[in-house]
Amino acid sequence: MSQSDTEPTDGTHAATQPHSPSSNVTLQSSCVQQRQHVTDTDHQTHDHALHTNLKRGMESRHLQMISLGGVIGTGLFLSSGYTIQQAGPIGTILAYGIGALIVYLVMLTLGELSVAMPVTGSFHVYAERFIGPGTGFVIAIQYWLTWTVALGSEFTAAGLLMQRWFPHTPTWIWSAACIMLIFTANALSVRFFAEAEFVFASIKVFAICAFIAIGMLAIVGIIPIAGYEHAPMFDNLIKDGAFPNGFMPVFATILTVNFAFSGTELIGVTAGETRDPETAVPKAIHTTLWRLVLFFIGSIVVMCALIPWRQAGVGESPFVLVFNSIGIPYAADIMNFVVLTAVLSASNSGLYASTRMVWSMGHEGMIPRWFAKTNRRGVPMLALCAAMAGGLLALLSSVIAASTVYLVLVALSGLSAVVVWIAIAYCQIVFRRRWLAAGHTTDELKYRTPGYPYVSWAAFILCTASFVLVIFDKEQRFALVAEIVFIVICYAIYYVQAWWRRQRLARSSADVREDFADNM
């Protein structure tokens, strides 16, 4: 975030200058126009999104389920046992608690930006305006890469999960079926995408709630569980001490938890296609923390109470272990279905997020503008095809170059979400400063980040610390190095591209002057 990055390359980015009086006027006018447009959507439900022809087809219930669907994935259902085995019961609960706090702070800062400026592809648009056009380009590429790599892994997972029921069919057939299903859901309309995500996420939420409820009944002895003659209660949580493997594994787990919680920021991407974002966005944000605490920490507590922590990561999913111990029939098949819906949900959200980021980059002129074209249903089909192509390339790399290209992509995508969080928090700090400098008051904001500036700076510092302190984790140190190199490359691409455009413009201007002189 160098000073040179805050300088606009042309007049369209004048609002990014931090001390220009004209920037305050531009910012004020932009925000007033956006708030007026949001008000108008109450009466015109099919109005196009601000400065675009993307349709506002999502409602508050969609937004809340999308935010949950983006977070609850295979990590909780399959990999949580490994996390418990590394950090111990109390250490895992502590790590998830800290992770939930960090993501909640980020969501509070994102809420103010999303309500004031409900635009699709919000992260890089905010970074472009409040940090600099170069950073906006980097954030767009980072977020696109995060979901593109996720798409490749989810398509593979879908095929593998179907092998349980159809062991004699090739994996690629089911992966292809998943690809066609998710592509169709996104191609029909934003409303169809939202309804599909609502259904997928609802299944996951129901499964987690059932797991916690049944598990708590077993913990207090109302439901018998194999291996216990009396109520297990919570003895397993502290039987071997709070941190049986020391505190360093807890720190490494916090880094993993931050990655697991990536996806909540999808609320910002959807704001430009949500009806009445002034109401829907804050509501979705305020329900995020307690739901994350309930679903993640509640599940972890049940697992740790009913399964000795040393056995939690061995063999199969902790969910299956608990259901089998309680005697629920077809537990493995039930969880296989739930995990399959989690995969479909993640790929559905991932394709949507990747598509909107491609569309937004085209809309902002970072890539050819025809990527921003939409059809009569408001779907950016060219951007959708480009996003799906990226997911298929990631899938291909996972098969052909899993130990080289795909390994680097996975490393980059893991930290990219944290980089986006850092940018969100910093953008909100700059936005509020400019808002007040323009003569406005905080009362004029439809939604305000509570506890500003302490909450905003806490989000920025904690996310930055999560990024930098990865260097102390040997297993993830490669990811940090790869991410830093990738960021430098992205900045270099942007500035080379900007230089080339200036040179081309200068040559065109010179040709025009020569033609004019010849005609004289």
Short mmCIF file of C-alpha atoms in Angstrom, two decimals:
data_model
loop_
_atom_site.label_atom_id
_atom_site.label_comp_id
_atom_site.label_asym_id
_atom_site.label_seq_id
_atom_site.Cartn_x
_atom_site.Cartn_y
_atom_site.Cartn_z
CA MET A 1 0.00 0.00 0.00
CA SER A 2 2.60 2.45 -1.07
CA GLN A 3 2.00 6.14 -1.54
CA SER A 4 2.38 5.76 -5.28
CA ASP A 5 -0.51 3.34 -5.28
CA THR A 6 -2.87 5.99 -3.97
CA GLU A 7 -2.28 8.22 -6.98
CA PRO A 8 -4.95 7.83 -9.67
CA THR A 9 -3.95 6.92 -13.18
CA ASP A 10 -6.77 8.89 -14.73
CA GLY A 11 -9.71 11.08 -13.85
CA THR A 12 -12.05 8.21 -13.13
CA HIS A 13 -10.18 7.46 -9.92
CA ALA A 14 -10.07 10.99 -8.55
CA ALA A 15 -11.95 9.87 -5.48
CA THR A 16 -8.99 7.78 -4.38
CA GLN A 17 -6.88 10.83 -3.53
CA PRO A 18 -6.85 11.03 0.25
CA HIS A 19 -6.41 14.79 0.67
CA SER A 20 -8.10 16.26 -2.40
CA PRO A 21 -11.09 18.51 -1.64
CA SER A 22 -12.72 17.37 -4.85
CA SER A 23 -12.50 13.78 -3.68
CA ASN A 24 -14.74 14.58 -0.72
CA VAL A 25 -17.35 16.08 -3.02
CA THR A 26 -17.14 13.07 -5.33
CA LEU A 27 -17.45 10.67 -2.40
CA GLN A 28 -20.40 12.55 -0.93
CA SER A 29 -22.24 12.69 -4.26
CA SER A 30 -21.58 8.99 -4.92
CA CYS A 31 -22.86 7.87 -1.52
CA VAL A 32 -25.97 10.08 -1.70
CA GLN A 33 -26.82 8.70 -5.15
CA GLN A 34 -26.31 5.13 -3.96
CA ARG A 35 -28.52 5.58 -0.91
CA GLN A 36 -31.24 7.13 -3.06
CA HIS A 37 -31.03 4.20 -5.46
CA VAL A 38 -31.31 1.69 -2.62
CA THR A 39 -34.44 3.47 -1.37
CA ASP A 40 -35.98 3.29 -4.84
CA THR A 41 -35.56 -0.49 -4.92
CA ASP A 42 -38.19 -0.85 -2.22
CA HIS A 43 -40.79 0.12 -4.82
CA GLN A 44 -39.13 -1.36 -7.90
CA THR A 45 -38.08 -4.90 -7.08
CA HIS A 46 -36.74 -5.52 -10.56
CA ASP A 47 -34.57 -2.41 -10.73
CA HIS A 48 -31.06 -2.96 -11.93
CA ALA A 49 -28.16 -2.71 -9.51
CA LEU A 50 -26.30 0.58 -9.22
CA HIS A 51 -24.63 1.57 -12.51
CA THR A 52 -25.11 -1.98 -13.83
CA ASN A 53 -27.73 -4.20 -15.30
CA LEU A 54 -27.39 -6.92 -12.69
CA LYS A 55 -30.79 -7.52 -11.10
CA ARG A 56 -31.51 -7.28 -7.38
CA GLY A 57 -33.05 -10.71 -6.94
CA MET A 58 -31.85 -11.73 -3.45
CA GLU A 59 -33.70 -11.30 -0.19
CA SER A 60 -32.55 -11.23 3.42
CA ARG A 61 -33.07 -14.98 3.93
CA HIS A 62 -30.89 -15.71 0.90
CA LEU A 63 -28.14 -13.43 2.15
CA GLN A 64 -28.03 -15.09 5.57
CA MET A 65 -27.88 -18.60 4.14
CA ILE A 66 -25.25 -17.61 1.57
CA SER A 67 -23.04 -16.23 4.33
CA LEU A 68 -23.40 -19.51 6.25
CA GLY A 69 -23.08 -21.66 3.14
CA GLY A 70 -19.80 -19.98 2.25
CA VAL A 71 -18.30 -20.94 5.61
CA ILE A 72 -19.75 -24.33 6.53
CA GLY A 73 -17.91 -26.78 4.31
CA THR A 74 -16.12 -30.09 4.35
CA GLY A 75 -13.63 -28.70 6.87
CA LEU A 76 -16.14 -28.90 9.71
CA PHE A 77 -17.63 -32.25 8.69
CA LEU A 78 -14.43 -34.08 7.78
CA SER A 79 -11.29 -32.27 8.98
CA SER A 80 -12.38 -31.01 12.40
CA GLY A 81 -11.21 -34.22 14.05
CA TYR A 82 -7.66 -33.63 12.85
CA THR A 83 -7.79 -30.09 14.28
CA ILE A 84 -8.91 -31.46 17.67
CA GLN A 85 -6.12 -34.01 17.62
CA GLN A 86 -3.53 -31.29 17.01
CA ALA A 87 -4.64 -28.61 19.50
CA GLY A 88 -6.63 -30.59 22.05
CA PRO A 89 -10.25 -29.89 23.08
CA ILE A 90 -9.79 -26.57 24.90
CA GLY A 91 -7.19 -25.36 22.42
CA THR A 92 -9.53 -26.02 19.47
CA ILE A 93 -12.43 -24.25 21.16
CA LEU A 94 -10.16 -21.28 21.92
CA ALA A 95 -8.90 -21.17 18.33
CA TYR A 96 -12.41 -21.20 16.88
CA GLY A 97 -13.52 -18.54 19.36
CA ILE A 98 -10.69 -16.21 18.34
CA GLY A 99 -11.35 -16.95 14.67
CA ALA A 100 -15.04 -16.14 15.06
CA LEU A 101 -14.16 -12.85 16.76
CA ILE A 102 -11.77 -11.84 13.97
CA VAL A 103 -14.25 -12.57 11.20
CA TYR A 104 -17.01 -10.75 13.10
CA LEU A 105 -14.86 -7.62 13.40
CA VAL A 106 -14.17 -7.76 9.67
CA MET A 107 -17.88 -8.19 8.94
CA LEU A 108 -18.70 -5.10 11.01
CA THR A 109 -16.35 -3.01 8.90
CA LEU A 110 -17.66 -4.56 5.69
CA GLY A 111 -21.23 -3.76 6.72
CA GLU A 112 -20.65 0.00 6.71
CA LEU A 113 -19.05 -0.12 3.27
CA SER A 114 -21.66 -2.46 1.76
CA VAL A 115 -24.61 -0.38 2.94
CA ALA A 116 -23.05 2.94 1.87
CA MET A 117 -21.92 1.53 -1.50
CA PRO A 118 -23.87 -1.64 -2.42
CA VAL A 119 -21.91 -2.61 -5.52
CA THR A 120 -21.19 -6.07 -6.93
CA GLY A 121 -17.53 -7.05 -6.60
CA SER A 122 -17.36 -4.71 -3.64
CA PHE A 123 -13.93 -5.58 -2.24
CA HIS A 124 -11.80 -4.51 -5.14
CA VAL A 125 -14.05 -1.51 -5.88
CA TYR A 126 -13.52 -0.27 -2.31
CA ALA A 127 -9.78 -0.96 -2.51
CA GLU A 128 -9.61 0.90 -5.83
CA ARG A 129 -11.35 3.96 -4.37
CA PHE A 130 -9.85 4.12 -0.90
CA ILE A 131 -6.38 2.61 -1.31
CA GLY A 132 -5.49 2.81 -5.00
CA PRO A 133 -6.26 1.29 -8.40
CA GLY A 134 -3.26 -1.04 -8.21
CA THR A 135 -4.46 -2.49 -4.91
CA GLY A 136 -7.97 -2.79 -6.34
CA PHE A 137 -6.59 -4.95 -9.15
CA VAL A 138 -4.60 -7.10 -6.70
CA ILE A 139 -7.62 -7.67 -4.42
CA ALA A 140 -9.80 -8.64 -7.40
CA ILE A 141 -7.26 -11.22 -8.60
CA GLN A 142 -6.75 -12.54 -5.06
CA TYR A 143 -10.45 -13.11 -4.42
CA TRP A 144 -11.04 -14.58 -7.87
CA LEU A 145 -8.19 -17.03 -7.30
CA THR A 146 -9.54 -18.05 -3.88
CA TRP A 147 -12.82 -19.27 -5.30
CA THR A 148 -11.42 -20.58 -8.58
CA VAL A 149 -9.09 -22.98 -6.79
CA ALA A 150 -11.93 -23.95 -4.44
CA LEU A 151 -14.07 -24.82 -7.46
CA GLY A 152 -11.52 -27.32 -8.72
CA SER A 153 -11.28 -29.09 -5.36
CA GLU A 154 -15.06 -29.17 -4.85
CA PHE A 155 -15.69 -30.72 -8.28
CA THR A 156 -13.19 -33.46 -7.41
CA ALA A 157 -14.76 -34.01 -3.98
CA ALA A 158 -18.25 -34.42 -5.48
CA GLY A 159 -17.05 -37.23 -7.71
CA LEU A 160 -15.28 -38.99 -4.85
CA LEU A 161 -18.28 -38.74 -2.53
CA MET A 162 -20.56 -40.37 -5.11
CA GLN A 163 -18.17 -43.33 -5.24
CA ARG A 164 -19.62 -44.52 -1.92
CA TRP A 165 -22.97 -45.27 -3.58
CA PHE A 166 -21.78 -45.95 -7.13
CA PRO A 167 -18.34 -47.53 -6.75
CA HIS A 168 -18.23 -48.96 -10.27
CA THR A 169 -18.75 -45.68 -12.14
CA PRO A 170 -15.88 -43.35 -13.07
CA THR A 171 -15.33 -40.39 -10.76
CA TRP A 172 -15.21 -37.93 -13.63
CA ILE A 173 -18.85 -38.65 -14.56
CA TRP A 174 -20.10 -37.40 -11.22
CA SER A 175 -17.70 -34.45 -11.27
CA ALA A 176 -19.09 -33.54 -14.70
CA ALA A 177 -22.66 -33.84 -13.37
CA CYS A 178 -21.77 -31.48 -10.52
CA ILE A 179 -20.25 -29.01 -12.97
CA MET A 180 -23.37 -29.02 -15.17
CA LEU A 181 -25.70 -28.63 -12.18
CA ILE A 182 -23.82 -25.71 -10.66
CA PHE A 183 -23.31 -23.98 -14.00
CA THR A 184 -27.05 -24.23 -14.74
CA ALA A 185 -28.00 -22.86 -11.31
CA ASN A 186 -25.83 -19.80 -11.90
CA ALA A 187 -26.82 -19.35 -15.55
CA LEU A 188 -30.59 -19.23 -15.07
CA SER A 189 -30.79 -16.15 -12.82
CA VAL A 190 -29.42 -14.70 -9.60
CA ARG A 191 -32.73 -15.62 -7.95
CA PHE A 192 -32.34 -19.28 -8.98
CA PHE A 193 -28.77 -19.29 -7.66
CA ALA A 194 -29.93 -17.84 -4.35
CA GLU A 195 -32.76 -20.38 -3.97
CA ALA A 196 -30.38 -23.27 -4.75
CA GLU A 197 -27.88 -21.99 -2.20
CA PHE A 198 -30.69 -21.56 0.35
CA VAL A 199 -31.64 -25.25 -0.05
CA PHE A 200 -28.04 -26.52 0.07
CA ALA A 201 -27.15 -24.41 3.11
CA SER A 202 -30.38 -25.34 4.90
CA ILE A 203 -29.48 -29.03 4.73
CA LYS A 204 -26.08 -28.34 6.27
CA VAL A 205 -27.56 -26.15 9.00
CA PHE A 206 -30.21 -28.76 9.83
CA ALA A 207 -27.57 -31.51 10.05
CA ILE A 208 -25.39 -29.46 12.41
CA CYS A 209 -28.33 -28.49 14.63
CA ALA A 210 -29.42 -32.15 14.81
CA PHE A 211 -25.87 -33.21 15.65
CA ILE A 212 -25.58 -30.68 18.47
CA ALA A 213 -29.04 -31.46 19.89
CA ILE A 214 -28.58 -35.25 19.81
CA GLY A 215 -25.02 -34.91 21.10
CA MET A 216 -26.07 -32.79 24.07
CA LEU A 217 -28.74 -35.36 24.98
CA ALA A 218 -26.05 -38.03 24.93
CA ILE A 219 -23.66 -35.86 26.98
CA VAL A 220 -26.15 -35.48 29.84
CA GLY A 221 -27.15 -39.18 29.70
CA ILE A 222 -30.65 -38.91 28.23
CA ILE A 223 -29.56 -40.89 25.16
CA PRO A 224 -27.22 -43.87 25.74
CA ILE A 225 -23.89 -43.89 23.90
CA ALA A 226 -21.52 -46.80 23.34
CA GLY A 227 -18.48 -46.91 25.62
CA TYR A 228 -20.10 -45.08 28.56
CA GLU A 229 -22.04 -46.56 31.48
CA HIS A 230 -22.94 -43.10 32.80
CA ALA A 231 -23.44 -39.61 31.40
CA PRO A 232 -20.12 -38.54 29.77
CA MET A 233 -20.67 -34.89 30.67
CA PHE A 234 -17.58 -32.76 29.84
CA ASP A 235 -14.78 -34.74 31.47
CA ASN A 236 -13.06 -35.43 28.13
CA LEU A 237 -12.53 -31.69 27.60
CA ILE A 238 -10.03 -31.34 30.43
CA LYS A 239 -8.94 -34.91 31.17
CA ASP A 240 -5.42 -34.41 29.75
CA GLY A 241 -5.08 -30.71 30.56
CA ALA A 242 -6.08 -27.58 28.69
CA PHE A 243 -3.24 -27.76 26.14
CA PRO A 244 -2.00 -31.37 26.02
CA ASN A 245 0.31 -30.69 23.05
CA GLY A 246 1.44 -27.25 24.21
CA PHE A 247 0.22 -23.86 23.05
CA MET A 248 1.99 -23.67 19.64
CA PRO A 249 -0.44 -26.13 17.99
CA VAL A 250 -3.24 -23.82 19.14
CA PHE A 251 -1.58 -20.94 17.30
CA ALA A 252 -1.30 -23.00 14.12
CA THR A 253 -4.95 -23.95 14.51
CA ILE A 254 -5.97 -20.28 14.69
CA LEU A 255 -4.41 -19.79 11.25
CA THR A 256 -6.34 -22.77 9.91
CA VAL A 257 -9.57 -21.50 11.49
CA ASN A 258 -9.18 -18.13 9.77
CA PHE A 259 -9.04 -19.94 6.44
CA ALA A 260 -12.06 -22.05 7.44
CA PHE A 261 -14.12 -18.93 8.14
CA SER A 262 -13.38 -17.40 4.75
CA GLY A 263 -16.63 -17.07 2.84
CA THR A 264 -18.54 -14.86 5.27
CA GLU A 265 -17.42 -11.88 3.19
CA LEU A 266 -19.69 -13.13 0.38
CA ILE A 267 -22.26 -10.75 1.86
CA GLY A 268 -20.23 -7.92 0.34
CA VAL A 269 -20.26 -9.54 -3.11
CA THR A 270 -24.04 -10.05 -3.02
CA ALA A 271 -24.87 -6.53 -1.79
CA GLY A 272 -25.17 -5.22 -5.35
CA GLU A 273 -27.83 -7.81 -6.18
CA THR A 274 -29.77 -7.74 -2.91
CA ARG A 275 -33.12 -6.07 -2.42
CA ASP A 276 -33.05 -3.44 0.33
CA PRO A 277 -29.37 -3.90 1.29
CA GLU A 278 -29.73 -1.29 4.04
CA THR A 279 -31.79 -3.80 6.01
CA ALA A 280 -30.60 -7.16 4.66
CA VAL A 281 -26.83 -6.64 4.99
CA PRO A 282 -26.74 -5.52 8.66
CA LYS A 283 -29.17 -8.29 9.60
CA ALA A 284 -26.97 -10.92 7.96
CA ILE A 285 -23.86 -9.51 9.61
CA HIS A 286 -25.28 -9.39 13.12
CA THR A 287 -26.40 -13.02 12.94
CA THR A 288 -23.00 -14.19 11.69
CA LEU A 289 -21.13 -14.31 15.01
CA TRP A 290 -23.65 -16.21 17.11
CA ARG A 291 -24.29 -18.68 14.30
CA LEU A 292 -20.59 -19.29 13.82
CA VAL A 293 -20.22 -19.80 17.56
CA LEU A 294 -23.25 -22.11 17.68
CA PHE A 295 -22.40 -24.25 14.68
CA PHE A 296 -18.62 -24.48 14.92
CA ILE A 297 -17.91 -24.26 18.64
CA GLY A 298 -21.09 -26.17 19.52
CA SER A 299 -20.07 -29.02 17.20
CA ILE A 300 -16.51 -29.03 18.54
CA VAL A 301 -17.74 -29.18 22.16
CA VAL A 302 -20.01 -32.16 21.36
CA MET A 303 -17.21 -33.98 19.51
CA CYS A 304 -14.68 -33.43 22.30
CA ALA A 305 -17.12 -34.44 25.02
CA LEU A 306 -18.16 -37.71 23.35
CA ILE A 307 -14.92 -38.74 21.60
CA PRO A 308 -11.52 -38.96 23.36
CA TRP A 309 -9.54 -36.23 21.61
CA ARG A 310 -6.71 -38.57 20.60
CA GLN A 311 -9.19 -40.65 18.57
CA ALA A 312 -11.01 -37.72 16.97
CA GLY A 313 -8.87 -37.46 13.86
CA VAL A 314 -8.46 -41.15 13.13
CA GLY A 315 -10.29 -42.93 10.33
CA GLU A 316 -13.57 -41.18 9.61
CA SER A 317 -15.58 -38.05 10.26
CA PRO A 318 -16.20 -37.17 13.94
CA PHE A 319 -19.86 -36.71 13.00
CA VAL A 320 -20.04 -40.32 11.81
CA LEU A 321 -18.23 -41.56 14.94
CA VAL A 322 -20.75 -39.85 17.22
CA PHE A 323 -23.81 -40.96 15.23
CA ASN A 324 -22.54 -44.55 15.11
CA SER A 325 -21.83 -44.56 18.88
CA ILE A 326 -25.35 -43.36 19.58
CA GLY A 327 -26.75 -46.03 17.27
CA ILE A 328 -28.27 -43.92 14.52
CA PRO A 329 -28.78 -46.20 11.48
CA TYR A 330 -27.07 -45.37 8.19
CA ALA A 331 -24.99 -42.69 9.91
CA ALA A 332 -22.22 -42.88 7.30
CA ASP A 333 -24.67 -42.58 4.40
CA ILE A 334 -26.46 -39.66 6.05
CA MET A 335 -23.23 -37.76 6.55
CA ASN A 336 -22.07 -38.60 3.03
CA PHE A 337 -25.24 -36.93 1.75
CA VAL A 338 -24.73 -33.92 4.03
CA VAL A 339 -21.11 -33.51 2.94
CA LEU A 340 -22.21 -33.80 -0.70
CA THR A 341 -24.65 -30.91 -0.19
CA ALA A 342 -21.82 -28.99 1.49
CA VAL A 343 -19.69 -29.54 -1.62
CA LEU A 344 -22.53 -28.45 -3.92
CA SER A 345 -23.12 -25.38 -1.75
CA ALA A 346 -19.45 -24.41 -1.74
CA SER A 347 -19.12 -24.84 -5.52
CA ASN A 348 -22.38 -22.92 -6.09
CA SER A 349 -21.18 -19.98 -3.99
CA GLY A 350 -17.69 -20.24 -5.41
CA LEU A 351 -18.84 -20.01 -9.02
CA TYR A 352 -21.08 -17.06 -8.16
CA ALA A 353 -18.29 -15.18 -6.36
CA SER A 354 -15.74 -15.91 -9.09
CA THR A 355 -18.20 -14.83 -11.80
CA ARG A 356 -19.05 -11.54 -10.10
CA MET A 357 -15.38 -10.74 -9.60
CA VAL A 358 -14.70 -11.30 -13.32
CA TRP A 359 -17.77 -9.19 -14.17
CA SER A 360 -16.66 -6.41 -11.82
CA MET A 361 -13.14 -6.32 -13.25
CA GLY A 362 -14.66 -5.97 -16.71
CA HIS A 363 -17.04 -3.29 -15.48
CA GLU A 364 -14.15 -1.32 -13.98
CA GLY A 365 -12.06 -1.68 -17.15
CA MET A 366 -9.35 -3.82 -15.56
CA ILE A 367 -9.97 -6.49 -18.21
CA PRO A 368 -11.90 -6.22 -21.52
CA ARG A 369 -15.26 -4.62 -20.85
CA TRP A 370 -17.24 -7.25 -22.74
CA PHE A 371 -16.85 -9.48 -19.67
CA ALA A 372 -19.37 -7.12 -18.01
CA LYS A 373 -22.12 -7.78 -20.56
CA THR A 374 -25.26 -9.44 -19.20
CA ASN A 375 -28.23 -11.19 -20.80
CA ARG A 376 -31.90 -10.25 -20.36
CA ARG A 377 -32.02 -12.15 -17.05
CA GLY A 378 -29.19 -10.03 -15.67
CA VAL A 379 -26.65 -12.89 -15.77
CA PRO A 380 -23.11 -12.06 -17.00
CA MET A 381 -22.72 -15.16 -19.17
CA LEU A 382 -19.25 -14.34 -20.52
CA ALA A 383 -17.96 -13.78 -16.98
CA LEU A 384 -19.70 -17.00 -15.90
CA CYS A 385 -18.01 -18.99 -18.67
CA ALA A 386 -14.64 -17.43 -17.81
CA ALA A 387 -15.08 -18.28 -14.11
CA MET A 388 -16.08 -21.86 -14.93
CA ALA A 389 -13.08 -22.16 -17.26
CA GLY A 390 -10.83 -21.08 -14.38
CA GLY A 391 -12.38 -23.74 -12.14
CA LEU A 392 -11.88 -26.41 -14.80
CA LEU A 393 -8.24 -25.40 -15.24
CA ALA A 394 -7.77 -25.67 -11.47
CA LEU A 395 -9.40 -29.11 -11.61
CA LEU A 396 -7.08 -30.10 -14.47
CA SER A 397 -4.00 -28.91 -12.58
CA SER A 398 -5.04 -30.99 -9.56
CA VAL A 399 -4.92 -34.09 -11.78
CA ILE A 400 -1.90 -33.35 -13.98
CA ALA A 401 0.34 -31.20 -11.75
CA ALA A 402 -0.88 -31.81 -8.23
CA SER A 403 2.59 -31.55 -6.65
CA THR A 404 3.63 -28.37 -8.48
CA VAL A 405 1.09 -26.00 -10.04
CA TYR A 406 -1.89 -27.06 -7.94
CA LEU A 407 0.15 -27.01 -4.73
CA VAL A 408 1.10 -23.38 -5.41
CA LEU A 409 -2.52 -22.47 -6.22
CA VAL A 410 -3.78 -23.99 -2.99
CA ALA A 411 -1.10 -22.18 -1.00
CA LEU A 412 -2.06 -18.87 -2.61
CA SER A 413 -5.80 -19.32 -2.14
CA GLY A 414 -5.38 -20.07 1.56
CA LEU A 415 -3.89 -16.67 2.38
CA SER A 416 -5.74 -14.67 -0.27
CA ALA A 417 -8.88 -14.49 1.87
CA VAL A 418 -6.89 -12.97 4.75
CA VAL A 419 -5.42 -10.37 2.36
CA VAL A 420 -8.97 -9.44 1.32
CA TRP A 421 -9.98 -9.07 4.99
CA ILE A 422 -7.03 -6.74 5.62
CA ALA A 423 -8.08 -4.57 2.67
CA ILE A 424 -11.73 -4.47 3.84
CA ALA A 425 -10.80 -3.21 7.31
CA TYR A 426 -8.40 -0.58 5.96
CA CYS A 427 -10.90 0.64 3.36
CA GLN A 428 -13.52 1.23 6.04
CA ILE A 429 -11.04 3.28 8.08
CA VAL A 430 -10.24 5.48 5.07
CA PHE A 431 -13.90 5.73 4.06
CA ARG A 432 -14.97 6.98 7.50
CA ARG A 433 -12.14 9.54 7.58
CA ARG A 434 -13.15 10.94 4.20
CA TRP A 435 -16.82 10.90 5.10
CA LEU A 436 -16.19 13.06 8.17
CA ALA A 437 -13.69 15.27 6.33
CA ALA A 438 -16.37 16.02 3.73
CA GLY A 439 -18.51 17.59 6.45
CA HIS A 440 -20.83 14.66 7.09
CA THR A 441 -21.75 13.14 10.44
CA THR A 442 -21.91 9.49 11.42
CA ASP A 443 -25.68 9.87 11.95
CA GLU A 444 -26.08 10.19 8.18
CA LEU A 445 -24.73 6.66 7.64
CA LYS A 446 -27.49 4.05 7.38
CA TYR A 447 -25.20 1.53 9.07
CA ARG A 448 -22.16 2.37 11.18
CA THR A 449 -19.34 0.12 12.32
CA PRO A 450 -19.79 0.09 16.11
CA GLY A 451 -16.83 1.05 18.25
CA TYR A 452 -15.05 2.93 15.45
CA PRO A 453 -12.07 3.31 15.23
CA TYR A 454 -11.17 0.61 17.77
CA VAL A 455 -13.14 -2.18 16.09
CA SER A 456 -11.81 -1.22 12.66
CA TRP A 457 -8.18 -1.08 13.78
CA ALA A 458 -8.59 -4.32 15.76
CA ALA A 459 -9.85 -6.07 12.62
CA PHE A 460 -6.97 -4.66 10.57
CA ILE A 461 -4.28 -5.54 13.13
CA LEU A 462 -5.57 -9.04 13.91
CA CYS A 463 -5.91 -9.95 10.23
CA THR A 464 -2.46 -8.55 9.47
CA ALA A 465 -1.02 -10.51 12.38
CA SER A 466 -2.69 -13.68 11.10
CA PHE A 467 -1.03 -13.09 7.74
CA VAL A 468 2.46 -12.21 8.98
CA LEU A 469 2.69 -14.77 11.79
CA VAL A 470 2.23 -17.63 9.34
CA ILE A 471 6.01 -17.52 9.10
CA PHE A 472 6.18 -19.32 12.46
CA ASP A 473 4.26 -22.31 11.10
CA LYS A 474 6.70 -24.47 9.15
CA GLU A 475 3.95 -26.24 7.20
CA GLN A 476 2.41 -22.97 5.97
CA ARG A 477 5.60 -20.92 5.53
CA PHE A 478 5.69 -21.82 1.84
CA ALA A 479 2.19 -20.36 1.45
CA LEU A 480 3.33 -17.02 2.88
CA VAL A 481 6.31 -16.79 0.54
CA ALA A 482 4.18 -17.76 -2.46
CA GLU A 483 1.52 -15.21 -1.53
CA ILE A 484 4.01 -12.34 -1.18
CA VAL A 485 5.59 -13.19 -4.54
CA PHE A 486 2.16 -13.40 -6.15
CA ILE A 487 1.14 -9.99 -4.75
CA VAL A 488 4.32 -8.43 -6.17
CA ILE A 489 3.62 -10.03 -9.56
CA CYS A 490 0.02 -8.72 -9.54
CA TYR A 491 1.20 -5.18 -8.81
CA ALA A 492 3.82 -5.48 -11.56
CA ILE A 493 1.20 -6.66 -14.06
CA TYR A 494 -1.08 -3.77 -13.17
CA TYR A 495 1.58 -1.06 -13.51
CA VAL A 496 2.99 -2.55 -16.73
CA GLN A 497 -0.55 -2.63 -18.09
CA ALA A 498 -1.14 1.00 -17.01
CA TRP A 499 2.18 2.07 -18.60
CA TRP A 500 1.29 0.31 -21.85
CA ARG A 501 -2.12 2.03 -21.95
CA ARG A 502 -0.51 5.42 -21.42
CA GLN A 503 1.98 4.74 -24.19
CA ARG A 504 -0.78 3.63 -26.56
CA LEU A 505 -2.85 6.69 -25.69
CA ALA A 506 0.17 8.95 -26.27
CA ARG A 507 0.82 7.34 -29.65
CA SER A 508 -2.83 7.73 -30.63
CA SER A 509 -2.78 11.39 -29.60
CA ALA A 510 0.41 11.97 -31.59
CA ASP A 511 -1.13 10.35 -34.67
CA VAL A 512 -4.20 12.57 -34.35
CA ARG A 513 -2.03 15.69 -34.11
CA GLU A 514 0.00 14.63 -37.15
CA ASP A 515 -3.15 13.99 -39.18
CA PHE A 516 -4.53 17.35 -38.14
CA ALA A 517 -1.27 19.10 -39.11
CA ASP A 518 -1.20 17.34 -42.50
CA ASN A 519 -4.78 18.38 -43.23
CA MET A 520 -3.95 21.98 -42.40
#
